[in-house]
Coordinates of C-alpha atoms in Angstrom, one line a residue:
M1 CA 0.0 0.0 0.0
F2 CA 2.8 2.4 1.0
D3 CA 4.6 1.6 -2.3
D4 CA 1.4 2.4 -4.3
V5 CA 0.9 5.7 -2.6
L6 CA 4.5 6.7 -3.1
C7 CA 4.3 5.8 -6.8
L8 CA 1.2 8.0 -7.2
L9 CA 3.0 10.9 -5.6
I10 CA 6.2 10.4 -7.6
A11 CA 4.2 10.7 -10.8
R12 CA 3.1 14.2 -9.8
V13 CA 6.4 15.7 -8.6
E14 CA 9.0 17.5 -10.6
T15 CA 12.2 15.9 -11.9
R16 CA 14.4 17.6 -9.3
A17 CA 12.4 16.0 -6.5
K18 CA 12.4 12.6 -8.1
A19 CA 16.1 12.8 -8.7
E20 CA 16.7 13.6 -5.0
L21 CA 14.4 10.6 -4.0
S22 CA 16.4 8.4 -6.3
R23 CA 19.7 9.5 -4.8
R24 CA 18.4 8.8 -1.3
L25 CA 16.7 5.4 -2.0
A26 CA 19.2 3.8 -4.4
P27 CA 21.8 2.7 -1.8
I28 CA 19.1 1.2 0.5
D29 CA 18.8 -2.5 0.3
Y30 CA 15.2 -2.5 1.5
A31 CA 13.9 0.5 -0.4
P32 CA 10.3 0.2 -1.6
F33 CA 10.3 -2.2 -4.5
E34 CA 7.7 -0.5 -6.8
V35 CA 9.2 3.0 -6.1
I36 CA 12.6 1.8 -7.2
Q37 CA 11.1 0.2 -10.4
H38 CA 9.3 3.4 -11.2
L39 CA 12.4 5.5 -10.7
A40 CA 14.6 3.1 -12.8
W41 CA 12.2 3.3 -15.7
D42 CA 12.0 7.2 -15.7
D43 CA 13.0 8.7 -19.0
E44 CA 15.1 11.4 -17.2
I45 CA 18.6 10.1 -16.5
E46 CA 18.8 12.5 -13.5
V47 CA 16.1 10.4 -12.0
A48 CA 16.9 6.9 -13.2
G49 CA 20.7 7.1 -13.2
T50 CA 21.5 6.6 -9.5
V51 CA 19.0 3.8 -9.2
L52 CA 20.3 2.0 -12.3
A53 CA 23.8 2.3 -11.1
Q54 CA 23.3 1.4 -7.4
S55 CA 20.0 -0.2 -6.4
S56 CA 20.1 -3.8 -5.3
R57 CA 16.4 -3.9 -5.8
L58 CA 16.7 -4.2 -9.6
G59 CA 16.8 -7.8 -10.9
T60 CA 18.4 -9.2 -14.0
E61 CA 15.1 -9.3 -16.0
T62 CA 14.4 -5.6 -15.2
L63 CA 17.9 -4.5 -16.1
V64 CA 17.7 -6.5 -19.4
E65 CA 14.3 -4.8 -20.2
I66 CA 15.6 -1.3 -19.4
A67 CA 18.8 -1.9 -21.3
S68 CA 16.8 -3.1 -24.3
R69 CA 14.4 -0.1 -24.4
K70 CA 16.1 2.9 -23.0
G71 CA 18.8 5.2 -24.4
Q72 CA 22.6 5.5 -24.1
D73 CA 22.6 7.4 -20.8
H74 CA 20.6 4.6 -19.2
L75 CA 23.0 2.0 -20.6
L76 CA 25.9 4.1 -19.3
A77 CA 24.4 4.1 -15.8
I78 CA 23.9 0.3 -15.9
S79 CA 27.4 -0.4 -17.3
G80 CA 29.1 0.5 -14.0
R81 CA 26.9 -1.6 -11.7
P82 CA 28.8 -4.2 -9.7
D83 CA 28.5 -7.8 -10.6
L84 CA 26.5 -7.3 -13.8
P85 CA 25.1 -10.6 -15.1
A86 CA 26.1 -11.8 -18.6
A87 CA 22.4 -11.4 -19.7
V88 CA 22.7 -7.7 -19.1
T89 CA 26.2 -7.2 -20.6
D90 CA 25.0 -9.0 -23.7
V91 CA 22.3 -6.3 -24.3
I92 CA 24.7 -3.5 -23.5
V93 CA 27.4 -4.8 -25.9
D94 CA 24.7 -5.1 -28.6
R95 CA 23.2 -1.7 -28.1
G96 CA 25.8 0.5 -26.5
E97 CA 27.8 3.2 -28.2
G98 CA 31.6 3.7 -27.7
R99 CA 31.5 5.5 -24.3
V100 CA 29.1 2.8 -22.9
I101 CA 31.2 -0.1 -24.1
R102 CA 34.4 1.5 -22.7
K103 CA 32.7 1.9 -19.3
L104 CA 31.5 -1.7 -19.4
A105 CA 34.9 -2.9 -20.4
N106 CA 36.4 -1.0 -17.4
N107 CA 33.9 -2.7 -15.0
A108 CA 36.1 -5.4 -13.5
S109 CA 33.1 -7.2 -11.8
A110 CA 30.9 -7.4 -15.0
N111 CA 30.3 -10.9 -16.3
F112 CA 30.4 -11.8 -20.0
S113 CA 29.1 -14.7 -22.0
E114 CA 31.4 -16.1 -24.6
E115 CA 29.3 -14.4 -27.3
G116 CA 29.2 -11.1 -25.4
Y117 CA 32.9 -11.1 -24.9
S118 CA 33.5 -12.0 -28.6
A119 CA 31.2 -9.1 -29.6
I120 CA 33.0 -6.6 -27.3
V121 CA 36.4 -7.7 -28.8
A122 CA 35.0 -7.3 -32.3
R123 CA 33.8 -3.8 -31.3
A124 CA 37.4 -3.0 -30.3
E125 CA 38.6 -3.1 -33.9
G126 CA 39.6 0.4 -34.7
D127 CA 39.0 1.7 -31.2
D128 CA 42.5 2.0 -29.6
E129 CA 41.1 3.1 -26.3
L130 CA 38.9 0.0 -26.0
I131 CA 41.7 -2.3 -27.1
E132 CA 43.9 -0.8 -24.3
I133 CA 41.0 -1.2 -21.8
L134 CA 40.5 -4.9 -22.8
G135 CA 44.3 -5.5 -22.5
F136 CA 44.5 -4.2 -19.0
A137 CA 41.2 -5.2 -17.6
S138 CA 40.6 -8.7 -16.2
I139 CA 37.4 -9.4 -18.1
C140 CA 38.6 -12.1 -20.4
P141 CA 36.6 -15.2 -19.7
P142 CA 38.8 -18.3 -19.4
N143 CA 40.1 -19.7 -22.7
S144 CA 39.3 -16.4 -24.5
C145 CA 42.8 -15.0 -25.0
A146 CA 43.0 -16.5 -28.5
T147 CA 39.8 -14.6 -29.5
C148 CA 40.8 -11.5 -27.6
C149 CA 44.3 -11.2 -28.7
A150 CA 44.5 -12.9 -32.1
A151 CA 46.8 -10.3 -33.4
P152 CA 50.1 -10.6 -31.4
R153 CA 51.0 -6.9 -31.8
R154 CA 47.8 -5.8 -30.1
P155 CA 48.5 -4.1 -26.8
C156 CA 46.0 -6.5 -25.2
A157 CA 47.9 -9.6 -26.4
T158 CA 50.8 -9.2 -24.0
A159 CA 48.7 -8.2 -21.1
C160 CA 46.2 -10.9 -21.6
W161 CA 48.7 -13.7 -21.9
R162 CA 50.7 -12.3 -19.0
S163 CA 47.6 -12.4 -16.8
R164 CA 47.1 -16.0 -17.6
R165 CA 50.6 -17.1 -16.9
P166 CA 51.2 -18.6 -13.4
R167 CA 53.1 -16.2 -11.2
S168 CA 56.5 -17.3 -10.0
G169 CA 57.7 -16.8 -6.5
K170 CA 54.3 -17.6 -4.9
R171 CA 54.0 -20.9 -3.2
S172 CA 50.9 -22.7 -2.3
G173 CA 50.5 -25.0 0.7
K174 CA 52.4 -24.8 4.0
S175 CA 55.7 -23.0 4.3

């Protein structure tokens, strides 16, 4: 009931007030569910952005739907979320423009499917900044270095292969 009343009120207030409500509710784990959904779907990024970037109340299905329907600013906000599921990153890789893809590639906790990762690598062709990000980020799924770094002279090739090599000097077990 409280959720419904808040949603009715939100529909009648100005963007500035909704944006402030979004900033206050986004980090709260038990924020009113319907209010968070309403704010996340707002067309104004000032309202939706903080909720899209931070709220734990948004599930994978909701994020996929929003990423599929909203614009680049909404995709940018979603791209920085911690622990993004592969279903969401697949949509972002498919729809996102350069700045969105670069932010996603910089998100070390984002998860990628093999197809999504292959697509982001393909998008890097001709984008030196993205190539560099892919080379120094730790987003390569296991066994993807061959796809990622097919050209040995790419900056990512050395970094990718180096990150896969066992480090010497570290011992496992008892000392």
